[in-house]
Amino acid sequence: MDIDSPIRYLPGVGPKKADLLEKYLQIKTVEDLLYYFPFKHIDKSKFYELNSIPTEDIHVLVKGRIIDYQEIVTERGKRLIAKFVDKYAIAEIIWFNNYEWIQKFFPIGCEVVICGKPSFFFNSVSFVHPEIEHHDKFMKNYIPCLEPNYSIPEKLKEYSINSKFIRKLLLYVFENIGEIIDPLPQDIINRHNLYPLKDALKYIHFPDNYEILKKAKERLKFDELFFSQLPLVKLKIERNNTIKGYVFYKENDYYTKIVYKNLHFTLTKAQIKVLQEIRNDVVSGKQMNRLLQGDVGSGKTIVALFAMLMGVDNGYQACLMAPTEILAKQHFVNITEICKNTEIKISLLTGSTKPKERTEILENLANGTINILIGTHALIEERVQFKNLGIIVIDEQQRFGVAQRAQLWKKSEYEPHILIMTATPIPRTLALTQYGDLDVSVIDELPPHRVQVKTIHFSENQRLLMFNLVKQKIKQGDQVFVVFPLIYESEKLNLQNIQEGEKLYKKFFPEPEYSIITVHGQMSTAEKDSAMQRFLNKEAQILISTTVIEVGVDVPNATIMIIENAERYGLAQLHQLRGRVGRGKKESYCFLITPVNLSKEAMKRIEIITSTTNGFEIAQKDLEMRGPGEIDGTLQSGYTFNFKLAELSSNENLLSKAREEAYNLLLVDKDLINYPYLLQKLKQWKNEIIDWCKIG
Ligand code: ADP
Ligand code: MG
């Protein structure tokens, strides 16, 4: 038998069970079975004494005698309580239903062994529904161990497929299986003191103690992380080897100097550091593929501009892509302003650019007159022809899946440098798994004198209080964003939701004293744009919208962000929304409004978001709370591995090691010619990775 053998022919399986195992647990081969890890182990390695059970958290095995039964019947139901004693103390065993057989099977006075989770109440111990067996019978089959338990769907239990069944199968496998080839190179195993694969697989099911279990898991986690990094690192190394990058050898030249003088502030240390990293890339002769992370308001636009100017100074064109028209326009306005008094020619191209203007822009792009082109994703989709595009900047990366990124830089000898910017900070571990083919820069500092946004949580019954605060602020000339949650399932419900919201606000903020603008998904882009523009021109004090304003619009005069039904948002989204205020010099607020009763999870999110404004801290908490699959908070989450064991919130160290090993290995042998088993395994993984990679 080897790992590819079908389990169908193992003793006790047969066609019926084999079909069920395949259908419900995707277990088809011995390998699948080996990788069906237990979700917990029950400590049956020793017997505990009733007076020295350490905690409530573990299952314990206890020998003793039943000395009494008592049946209690109340309105809420009936239960059976047994008095159970060992040499040292007394405990209660409780059954709530279907217990008629118990008294018959275990008459008073009989010796039994129980296994269960204790609960403590004052000084007494009790067990609810423990496993129970006659002492002699139990001891006959007893092998001291940590007993693996598997999660099994109810349906399978009907066919006697349960933890015990899986255990028996695995024991048989381990007795009969030949060698299991370890794909990991021996020197990596040695360097990190890992178990060989066969041992790890054995011990994750049948460890002698918790220490061994931990080591078995460590090895298998290493595999998960290592194989997740291999293809990403391979992509990166291949790109470095095959794609040449333009060399922007002129440094701080003409345009950069002029623009620098135009700035009315000095760059932060973090901005300078990141620009240096970009500079190193663009003179390296290799194509830059860099992800720039920086919290909302950390000043990424300026970095983007100077990166583009590195190209422009060297006679190349640059382009900046934003996810929405509004944002593209805003970048255009800002960058044009910063570049005034220079000869840099900047143009804006979006879906709503008029045909005549478009023709002109395309012409000037092709003949090289335009230096910087700003626009939406349509820029690349339409394959706009540049004369010599040297660098591309993409704002708000989370909307770009790996596959789309791959499309961006189709292989050719020379490719433009690429800088991707994201305002959703993600922990390092996620950055490495999601964007492991990129280099990462971080702006970890906000420009000085930024106002801290005060975040306050109001329950529905405090709404009036909140509205009165808002009125005071409006009196001082401030503007307000109100965000209603987007209902993805139905456009109709969505519209209804926002219309009702509008009604509510109009009641408390009546015309003509107040004026409200509403933006919603059924408006055309042009309508939305014009509404935003009117708000920017201060034609209304309140802007109601669904999350359309999420991605980065700058309205410095808006100082209040009201998030309705804040309990429905993920941490990342709340943080993003909050980042829309506090952009000017005035004191700013984020008001979260929720129903009075909140789930524990929602309450925790609200607590986190009101206690810190640090995006990286929030991202880390988010990862801990929800796991990587949902970290994005938006529906566009990119690229997630479904690790069985590794946890990105706590395995940063192991991930770094795995990545480093992957890197060193591929650097020497990028096609893994000397590692056929590794290559084979990588191919399996790569398929899965592509499956997991959703295109946002
Ligand atoms: P984001 O990183 O969210 O894209 P922006 O680039 O829009 O941030 O910058 C936010 C604001 O901070 C802008 O008004 C910008 O002019 C300003 N800013 C950027 N860098 C600095 C700096 N070093 N000092 C002061 N203000 C800065
Ligand atoms: Mg921005």
CSV table of N, CA, C and O and ligand atoms in Angstrom, one decimal, residues 300-301 327 331 395-396 552 583, ligand 2:
chain,number,residue,atom,x,y,z
A,300,LYS,N,0.1,58.8,0.1
A,300,LYS,CA,0.6,57.9,-1.0
A,300,LYS,C,0.6,58.6,-2.3
A,300,LYS,O,1.4,58.3,-3.2
A,301,THR,N,-0.3,59.6,-2.5
A,301,THR,CA,-0.4,60.2,-3.8
A,301,THR,C,0.9,60.9,-4.2
A,301,THR,O,1.3,60.8,-5.3
A,327,LEU,N,-12.4,59.3,-8.2
A,327,LEU,CA,-11.0,59.3,-7.7
A,327,LEU,C,-10.0,59.7,-8.7
A,327,LEU,O,-9.1,60.4,-8.4
A,331,HIS,N,-7.4,62.8,-8.3
A,331,HIS,CA,-6.0,62.7,-8.5
A,331,HIS,C,-5.5,63.6,-9.6
A,331,HIS,O,-4.5,64.3,-9.4
A,395,ASP,N,-3.8,52.7,-8.0
A,395,ASP,CA,-4.3,53.1,-6.6
A,395,ASP,C,-5.4,52.1,-6.2
A,395,ASP,O,-6.1,51.6,-7.0
A,396,GLU,N,-5.4,51.8,-4.9
A,396,GLU,CA,-6.4,51.0,-4.3
A,396,GLU,C,-6.4,49.6,-4.8
A,396,GLU,O,-7.3,49.1,-5.5
A,552,GLY,N,-11.7,56.7,-1.0
A,552,GLY,CA,-10.6,57.7,-1.1
A,552,GLY,C,-11.0,59.1,-1.6
A,552,GLY,O,-10.1,59.9,-1.9
A,583,ARG,N,-9.4,65.0,7.3
A,583,ARG,CA,-8.5,65.3,6.2
A,583,ARG,C,-8.1,66.7,6.2
A,583,ARG,O,-7.1,67.1,5.5
B,2,MG,MG,-5.3,57.9,-1.9
